[in-house]
């Protein structure tokens, strides 16, 4: 269950700077929690204005229900779209002077999934891949390969509270030349969301190489 408490200060980052952001990842990777965390980052810095939350699947879908709950928690409006094209088009306008967040649904059909991800790559969106820190290396490699079609700008390690040492996932992200931008430990927002800077990325990569040796 997602818990939001809008009280902690935030530092400047690309989330608080605004724009259009799409979150992709496998089922159960924490995309909804991550969307709530990014929305909270914005609200803490700017207040509940000039930001919208977006989902695909229609107003009666499970994704719409989850998004509506998140919207109530952070005080932001939500928009439910019948397909990914309409969602992207609406986000382009909504993010002109604010933030538009989209949780991209997980698609079982490989052809449809690849088409959707390729479409994201062709649009002026920032794509973040939610990657559970509990994955083994081979599984992490497969997940990254599946979502490379969207050209993600970076990775968010999720479910980190359940993994004492997610170095296999870190190794997979590094091999794919993907920076690890954030770490999401659990459902408490914003306490469980932590930004990972360049120095920490270098430390993680060094530690990963040490463990592998």
PDB file of C-alpha atoms in Angstrom:
ATOM      1  CA  UNK A   1       0.000   0.000   0.000  1.00  0.00           C
ATOM      2  CA  UNK A   2       1.429   3.367  -1.059  1.00  0.00           C
ATOM      3  CA  UNK A   3       1.883   5.843   1.802  1.00  0.00           C
ATOM      4  CA  UNK A   4       2.402   9.537   1.062  1.00  0.00           C
ATOM      5  CA  UNK A   5       3.445  12.196   3.563  1.00  0.00           C
ATOM      6  CA  UNK A   6       4.295  15.527   1.916  1.00  0.00           C
ATOM      7  CA  UNK A   7       6.667  17.009   4.434  1.00  0.00           C
ATOM      8  CA  UNK A   8      10.298  16.378   3.445  1.00  0.00           C
ATOM      9  CA  UNK A   9      12.380  18.979   1.538  1.00  0.00           C
ATOM     10  CA  UNK A  10      13.715  18.021  -1.888  1.00  0.00           C
ATOM     11  CA  UNK A  11      16.763  18.952  -3.908  1.00  0.00           C
ATOM     12  CA  UNK A  12      16.810  20.215  -7.479  1.00  0.00           C
ATOM     13  CA  UNK A  13      16.637  17.435 -10.075  1.00  0.00           C
ATOM     14  CA  UNK A  14      15.109  16.688 -13.470  1.00  0.00           C
ATOM     15  CA  UNK A  15      11.802  15.697 -11.881  1.00  0.00           C
ATOM     16  CA  UNK A  16      11.297  19.054 -10.188  1.00  0.00           C
ATOM     17  CA  UNK A  17      12.432  20.757 -13.407  1.00  0.00           C
ATOM     18  CA  UNK A  18       9.350  19.389 -15.188  1.00  0.00           C
ATOM     19  CA  UNK A  19       8.691  17.900 -18.599  1.00  0.00           C
ATOM     20  CA  UNK A  20       7.033  14.722 -19.861  1.00  0.00           C
ATOM     21  CA  UNK A  21       8.090  11.508 -18.104  1.00  0.00           C
ATOM     22  CA  UNK A  22       7.049   7.943 -18.942  1.00  0.00           C
ATOM     23  CA  UNK A  23       7.697   5.077 -16.532  1.00  0.00           C
ATOM     24  CA  UNK A  24       8.149   1.615 -18.042  1.00  0.00           C
ATOM     25  CA  UNK A  25       8.923  -1.744 -16.509  1.00  0.00           C
ATOM     26  CA  UNK A  26       7.687  -5.306 -15.999  1.00  0.00           C
ATOM     27  CA  UNK A  27       4.581  -6.144 -13.977  1.00  0.00           C
ATOM     28  CA  UNK A  28       5.212  -5.803 -10.260  1.00  0.00           C
ATOM     29  CA  UNK A  29       8.269  -3.580 -10.688  1.00  0.00           C
ATOM     30  CA  UNK A  30       6.788  -0.715  -8.655  1.00  0.00           C
ATOM     31  CA  UNK A  31       5.769   1.620 -11.478  1.00  0.00           C
ATOM     32  CA  UNK A  32       2.740   2.991  -9.626  1.00  0.00           C
ATOM     33  CA  UNK A  33       4.746   3.621  -6.468  1.00  0.00           C
ATOM     34  CA  UNK A  34       7.456   5.285  -8.520  1.00  0.00           C
ATOM     35  CA  UNK A  35       4.910   7.527 -10.252  1.00  0.00           C
ATOM     36  CA  UNK A  36       3.561   8.526  -6.828  1.00  0.00           C
ATOM     37  CA  UNK A  37       7.078   9.264  -5.621  1.00  0.00           C
ATOM     38  CA  UNK A  38       7.918  11.480  -8.596  1.00  0.00           C
ATOM     39  CA  UNK A  39       4.569  13.267  -8.240  1.00  0.00           C
ATOM     40  CA  UNK A  40       5.331  13.907  -4.575  1.00  0.00           C
ATOM     41  CA  UNK A  41       8.752  15.320  -5.526  1.00  0.00           C
ATOM     42  CA  UNK A  42       7.018  17.853  -7.746  1.00  0.00           C
ATOM     43  CA  UNK A  43       4.348  18.790  -5.191  1.00  0.00           C
ATOM     44  CA  UNK A  44       6.936  19.294  -2.457  1.00  0.00           C
ATOM     45  CA  UNK A  45       8.800  21.829  -4.585  1.00  0.00           C
ATOM     46  CA  UNK A  46       6.028  23.494  -6.614  1.00  0.00           C
ATOM     47  CA  UNK A  47       2.792  22.654  -4.850  1.00  0.00           C
ATOM     48  CA  UNK A  48      -0.170  20.884  -6.503  1.00  0.00           C
ATOM     49  CA  UNK A  49      -0.187  22.877  -9.710  1.00  0.00           C
ATOM     50  CA  UNK A  50       0.987  22.524 -13.312  1.00  0.00           C
ATOM     51  CA  UNK A  51       1.276  18.737 -13.018  1.00  0.00           C
ATOM     52  CA  UNK A  52      -0.899  15.887 -14.281  1.00  0.00           C
ATOM     53  CA  UNK A  53      -0.899  12.111 -13.914  1.00  0.00           C
ATOM     54  CA  UNK A  54      -1.686   9.957 -16.935  1.00  0.00           C
ATOM     55  CA  UNK A  55      -2.670   6.323 -17.501  1.00  0.00           C
ATOM     56  CA  UNK A  56      -3.670   4.160 -20.455  1.00  0.00           C
ATOM     57  CA  UNK A  57      -6.629   1.811 -20.518  1.00  0.00           C
ATOM     58  CA  UNK A  58      -9.743   3.896 -20.011  1.00  0.00           C
ATOM     59  CA  UNK A  59     -11.480   5.314 -16.962  1.00  0.00           C
ATOM     60  CA  UNK A  60     -12.724   1.951 -15.666  1.00  0.00           C
ATOM     61  CA  UNK A  61      -9.419   0.107 -15.843  1.00  0.00           C
ATOM     62  CA  UNK A  62      -7.427  -1.045 -12.830  1.00  0.00           C
ATOM     63  CA  UNK A  63      -4.680   1.389 -13.804  1.00  0.00           C
ATOM     64  CA  UNK A  64      -7.188   4.236 -13.694  1.00  0.00           C
ATOM     65  CA  UNK A  65      -8.305   3.236 -10.194  1.00  0.00           C
ATOM     66  CA  UNK A  66      -4.706   3.168  -8.966  1.00  0.00           C
ATOM     67  CA  UNK A  67      -3.948   6.498 -10.592  1.00  0.00           C
ATOM     68  CA  UNK A  68      -7.055   8.105  -9.080  1.00  0.00           C
ATOM     69  CA  UNK A  69      -5.929   6.991  -5.618  1.00  0.00           C
ATOM     70  CA  UNK A  70      -2.457   8.412  -6.180  1.00  0.00           C
ATOM     71  CA  UNK A  71      -3.978  11.646  -7.467  1.00  0.00           C
ATOM     72  CA  UNK A  72      -5.980  12.008  -4.249  1.00  0.00           C
ATOM     73  CA  UNK A  73      -2.907  11.321  -2.111  1.00  0.00           C
ATOM     74  CA  UNK A  74      -0.742  13.973  -3.761  1.00  0.00           C
ATOM     75  CA  UNK A  75      -3.499  16.386  -4.795  1.00  0.00           C
ATOM     76  CA  UNK A  76      -2.955  16.227  -8.567  1.00  0.00           C
ATOM     77  CA  UNK A  77      -5.440  15.798 -11.432  1.00  0.00           C
ATOM     78  CA  UNK A  78      -5.488  12.562 -13.404  1.00  0.00           C
ATOM     79  CA  UNK A  79      -6.154  11.834 -17.072  1.00  0.00           C
ATOM     80  CA  UNK A  80      -7.149   8.397 -18.377  1.00  0.00           C
ATOM     81  CA  UNK A  81      -6.560   7.693 -22.063  1.00  0.00           C
ATOM     82  CA  UNK A  82      -7.861   4.920 -24.319  1.00  0.00           C
ATOM     83  CA  UNK A  83      -4.465   4.371 -25.971  1.00  0.00           C
ATOM     84  CA  UNK A  84      -0.810   5.347 -25.795  1.00  0.00           C
ATOM     85  CA  UNK A  85      -1.010   7.768 -28.729  1.00  0.00           C
ATOM     86  CA  UNK A  86      -3.650   9.965 -27.104  1.00  0.00           C
ATOM     87  CA  UNK A  87      -1.757   9.850 -23.815  1.00  0.00           C
ATOM     88  CA  UNK A  88       1.481  11.048 -25.414  1.00  0.00           C
ATOM     89  CA  UNK A  89      -0.252  13.809 -27.360  1.00  0.00           C
ATOM     90  CA  UNK A  90      -1.974  15.123 -24.241  1.00  0.00           C
ATOM     91  CA  UNK A  91       1.238  14.929 -22.213  1.00  0.00           C
ATOM     92  CA  UNK A  92       3.074  17.109 -24.731  1.00  0.00           C
ATOM     93  CA  UNK A  93       0.659  19.962 -24.033  1.00  0.00           C
ATOM     94  CA  UNK A  94       0.409  19.367 -20.280  1.00  0.00           C
ATOM     95  CA  UNK A  95       4.189  19.365 -19.809  1.00  0.00           C
ATOM     96  CA  UNK A  96       4.831  22.631 -21.676  1.00  0.00           C
ATOM     97  CA  UNK A  97       5.217  24.535 -18.403  1.00  0.00           C
ATOM     98  CA  UNK A  98       4.904  21.758 -15.839  1.00  0.00           C
ATOM     99  CA  UNK A  99       5.168  18.013 -15.300  1.00  0.00           C
ATOM    100  CA  UNK A 100       3.241  15.174 -16.964  1.00  0.00           C
ATOM    101  CA  UNK A 101       3.739  11.648 -15.607  1.00  0.00           C
ATOM    102  CA  UNK A 102       2.679   8.476 -17.411  1.00  0.00           C
ATOM    103  CA  UNK A 103       2.714   4.894 -16.172  1.00  0.00           C
ATOM    104  CA  UNK A 104       3.046   2.736 -19.273  1.00  0.00           C
ATOM    105  CA  UNK A 105       1.062  -0.497 -18.883  1.00  0.00           C
ATOM    106  CA  UNK A 106       2.831  -3.832 -19.130  1.00  0.00           C
ATOM    107  CA  UNK A 107       1.808  -5.595 -22.337  1.00  0.00           C
ATOM    108  CA  UNK A 108       1.942  -9.382 -22.643  1.00  0.00           C
ATOM    109  CA  UNK A 109       1.935  -9.345 -26.434  1.00  0.00           C
ATOM    110  CA  UNK A 110       5.532  -8.902 -27.611  1.00  0.00           C
ATOM    111  CA  UNK A 111       4.619  -7.225 -30.903  1.00  0.00           C
ATOM    112  CA  UNK A 112       2.293  -4.702 -29.267  1.00  0.00           C
ATOM    113  CA  UNK A 113       4.793  -4.073 -26.483  1.00  0.00           C
ATOM    114  CA  UNK A 114       7.651  -3.389 -28.913  1.00  0.00           C
ATOM    115  CA  UNK A 115       5.460  -1.032 -30.972  1.00  0.00           C
ATOM    116  CA  UNK A 116       4.457   0.906 -27.857  1.00  0.00           C
ATOM    117  CA  UNK A 117       8.006   1.182 -26.591  1.00  0.00           C
ATOM    118  CA  UNK A 118       9.322   2.256 -29.998  1.00  0.00           C
ATOM    119  CA  UNK A 119       6.653   4.949 -30.082  1.00  0.00           C
ATOM    120  CA  UNK A 120       7.872   6.298 -26.741  1.00  0.00           C
ATOM    121  CA  UNK A 121      11.409   6.482 -28.101  1.00  0.00           C
ATOM    122  CA  UNK A 122      10.253   8.641 -31.019  1.00  0.00           C
ATOM    123  CA  UNK A 123       8.493  11.221 -28.834  1.00  0.00           C
ATOM    124  CA  UNK A 124       9.946  14.083 -26.725  1.00  0.00           C
ATOM    125  CA  UNK A 125       9.594  12.111 -23.498  1.00  0.00           C
ATOM    126  CA  UNK A 126      12.004  11.124 -20.770  1.00  0.00           C
ATOM    127  CA  UNK A 127      11.662   7.385 -20.192  1.00  0.00           C
ATOM    128  CA  UNK A 128      12.681   5.769 -16.898  1.00  0.00           C
ATOM    129  CA  UNK A 129      12.912   2.001 -16.467  1.00  0.00           C
ATOM    130  CA  UNK A 130      11.724   0.602 -13.133  1.00  0.00           C
ATOM    131  CA  UNK A 131      14.037  -2.324 -12.439  1.00  0.00           C
ATOM    132  CA  UNK A 132      13.555  -4.430  -9.289  1.00  0.00           C
ATOM    133  CA  UNK A 133      16.730  -4.838  -7.268  1.00  0.00           C
ATOM    134  CA  UNK A 134      15.662  -8.408  -6.464  1.00  0.00           C
ATOM    135  CA  UNK A 135      16.275  -9.720  -9.983  1.00  0.00           C
ATOM    136  CA  UNK A 136      19.054 -12.124 -10.878  1.00  0.00           C
ATOM    137  CA  UNK A 137      21.521 -11.027 -13.557  1.00  0.00           C
ATOM    138  CA  UNK A 138      20.081 -13.110 -16.390  1.00  0.00           C
ATOM    139  CA  UNK A 139      16.536 -11.906 -15.691  1.00  0.00           C
ATOM    140  CA  UNK A 140      17.689  -8.303 -15.383  1.00  0.00           C
ATOM    141  CA  UNK A 141      19.457  -8.573 -18.744  1.00  0.00           C
ATOM    142  CA  UNK A 142      16.253  -9.856 -20.350  1.00  0.00           C
ATOM    143  CA  UNK A 143      14.137  -7.068 -18.840  1.00  0.00           C
ATOM    144  CA  UNK A 144      16.570  -4.394 -20.002  1.00  0.00           C
ATOM    145  CA  UNK A 145      16.727  -5.901 -23.499  1.00  0.00           C
ATOM    146  CA  UNK A 146      12.930  -5.897 -23.698  1.00  0.00           C
ATOM    147  CA  UNK A 147      12.657  -2.218 -22.772  1.00  0.00           C
ATOM    148  CA  UNK A 148      15.619  -0.926 -24.778  1.00  0.00           C
ATOM    149  CA  UNK A 149      13.197  -0.157 -27.612  1.00  0.00           C
ATOM    150  CA  UNK A 150      11.938   2.782 -25.532  1.00  0.00           C
ATOM    151  CA  UNK A 151      15.493   4.156 -25.167  1.00  0.00           C
ATOM    152  CA  UNK A 152      15.269   4.731 -21.416  1.00  0.00           C
ATOM    153  CA  UNK A 153      17.288   7.666 -20.105  1.00  0.00           C
ATOM    154  CA  UNK A 154      18.018   5.843 -16.878  1.00  0.00           C
ATOM    155  CA  UNK A 155      17.043   3.212 -14.349  1.00  0.00           C
ATOM    156  CA  UNK A 156      15.307   3.383 -11.001  1.00  0.00           C
ATOM    157  CA  UNK A 157      16.181   0.482  -8.704  1.00  0.00           C
ATOM    158  CA  UNK A 158      12.954  -0.591  -7.006  1.00  0.00           C
ATOM    159  CA  UNK A 159      12.119  -3.003  -4.165  1.00  0.00           C
ATOM    160  CA  UNK A 160      15.547  -2.284  -2.721  1.00  0.00           C
ATOM    161  CA  UNK A 161      14.387  -2.961   0.852  1.00  0.00           C
ATOM    162  CA  UNK A 162      13.892  -6.577  -0.239  1.00  0.00           C
ATOM    163  CA  UNK A 163      17.423  -6.926  -1.626  1.00  0.00           C
ATOM    164  CA  UNK A 164      20.478  -6.475   0.590  1.00  0.00           C
ATOM    165  CA  UNK A 165      22.871  -6.243  -2.367  1.00  0.00           C
ATOM    166  CA  UNK A 166      21.331  -5.608  -5.806  1.00  0.00           C
ATOM    167  CA  UNK A 167      24.693  -5.750  -7.540  1.00  0.00           C
ATOM    168  CA  UNK A 168      23.579  -8.189 -10.220  1.00  0.00           C
ATOM    169  CA  UNK A 169      20.957  -5.676 -11.345  1.00  0.00           C
ATOM    170  CA  UNK A 170      23.503  -2.858 -11.152  1.00  0.00           C
ATOM    171  CA  UNK A 171      25.859  -4.907 -13.318  1.00  0.00           C
ATOM    172  CA  UNK A 172      23.124  -5.466 -15.894  1.00  0.00           C
ATOM    173  CA  UNK A 173      22.285  -1.749 -16.037  1.00  0.00           C
ATOM    174  CA  UNK A 174      25.943  -0.801 -16.324  1.00  0.00           C
ATOM    175  CA  UNK A 175      26.525  -3.277 -19.148  1.00  0.00           C
ATOM    176  CA  UNK A 176      23.631  -1.664 -21.025  1.00  0.00           C
ATOM    177  CA  UNK A 177      25.125   1.816 -20.433  1.00  0.00           C
ATOM    178  CA  UNK A 178      22.131   2.855 -18.314  1.00  0.00           C
ATOM    179  CA  UNK A 179      22.689   5.235 -15.414  1.00  0.00           C
ATOM    180  CA  UNK A 180      20.962   4.445 -12.135  1.00  0.00           C
ATOM    181  CA  UNK A 181      19.193   7.704 -11.290  1.00  0.00           C
ATOM    182  CA  UNK A 182      17.110   6.783  -8.249  1.00  0.00           C
ATOM    183  CA  UNK A 183      16.589   4.090  -5.640  1.00  0.00           C
ATOM    184  CA  UNK A 184      13.095   3.244  -4.376  1.00  0.00           C
ATOM    185  CA  UNK A 185      13.182   1.156  -1.209  1.00  0.00           C
ATOM    186  CA  UNK A 186       9.465   0.725  -0.535  1.00  0.00           C
ATOM    187  CA  UNK A 187       5.984   2.300  -0.547  1.00  0.00           C
ATOM    188  CA  UNK A 188       6.595   5.180   1.886  1.00  0.00           C
ATOM    189  CA  UNK A 189       6.617   8.408  -0.102  1.00  0.00           C
ATOM    190  CA  UNK A 190       8.866  10.388  -0.171  1.00  0.00           C
ATOM    191  CA  UNK A 191      10.973   8.702   2.538  1.00  0.00           C
ATOM    192  CA  UNK A 192      11.748   5.602   0.457  1.00  0.00           C
ATOM    193  CA  UNK A 193      12.854   7.493  -2.682  1.00  0.00           C
ATOM    194  CA  UNK A 194      16.543   8.377  -2.885  1.00  0.00           C
ATOM    195  CA  UNK A 195      18.396  10.139  -5.659  1.00  0.00           C
ATOM    196  CA  UNK A 196      21.630   8.555  -6.871  1.00  0.00           C
ATOM    197  CA  UNK A 197      24.182  11.026  -8.217  1.00  0.00           C
ATOM    198  CA  UNK A 198      27.269  10.527 -10.361  1.00  0.00           C
ATOM    199  CA  UNK A 199      29.518   9.920  -7.333  1.00  0.00           C
ATOM    200  CA  UNK A 200      27.211   7.211  -5.999  1.00  0.00           C
ATOM    201  CA  UNK A 201      26.941   5.654  -9.458  1.00  0.00           C
ATOM    202  CA  UNK A 202      30.736   5.424  -9.632  1.00  0.00           C
ATOM    203  CA  UNK A 203      30.785   3.830  -6.172  1.00  0.00           C
ATOM    204  CA  UNK A 204      28.118   1.297  -7.153  1.00  0.00           C
ATOM    205  CA  UNK A 205      30.008   0.374 -10.318  1.00  0.00           C
ATOM    206  CA  UNK A 206      33.286   0.030  -8.418  1.00  0.00           C
ATOM    207  CA  UNK A 207      31.611  -2.088  -5.761  1.00  0.00           C
ATOM    208  CA  UNK A 208      29.973  -4.219  -8.456  1.00  0.00           C
ATOM    209  CA  UNK A 209      33.329  -4.897 -10.095  1.00  0.00           C
ATOM    210  CA  UNK A 210      34.846  -5.765  -6.707  1.00  0.00           C
ATOM    211  CA  UNK A 211      32.087  -8.235  -5.899  1.00  0.00           C
ATOM    212  CA  UNK A 212      32.339  -9.799  -9.373  1.00  0.00           C
ATOM    213  CA  UNK A 213      36.085 -10.279  -8.905  1.00  0.00           C
TER     214      UNK A 213
END
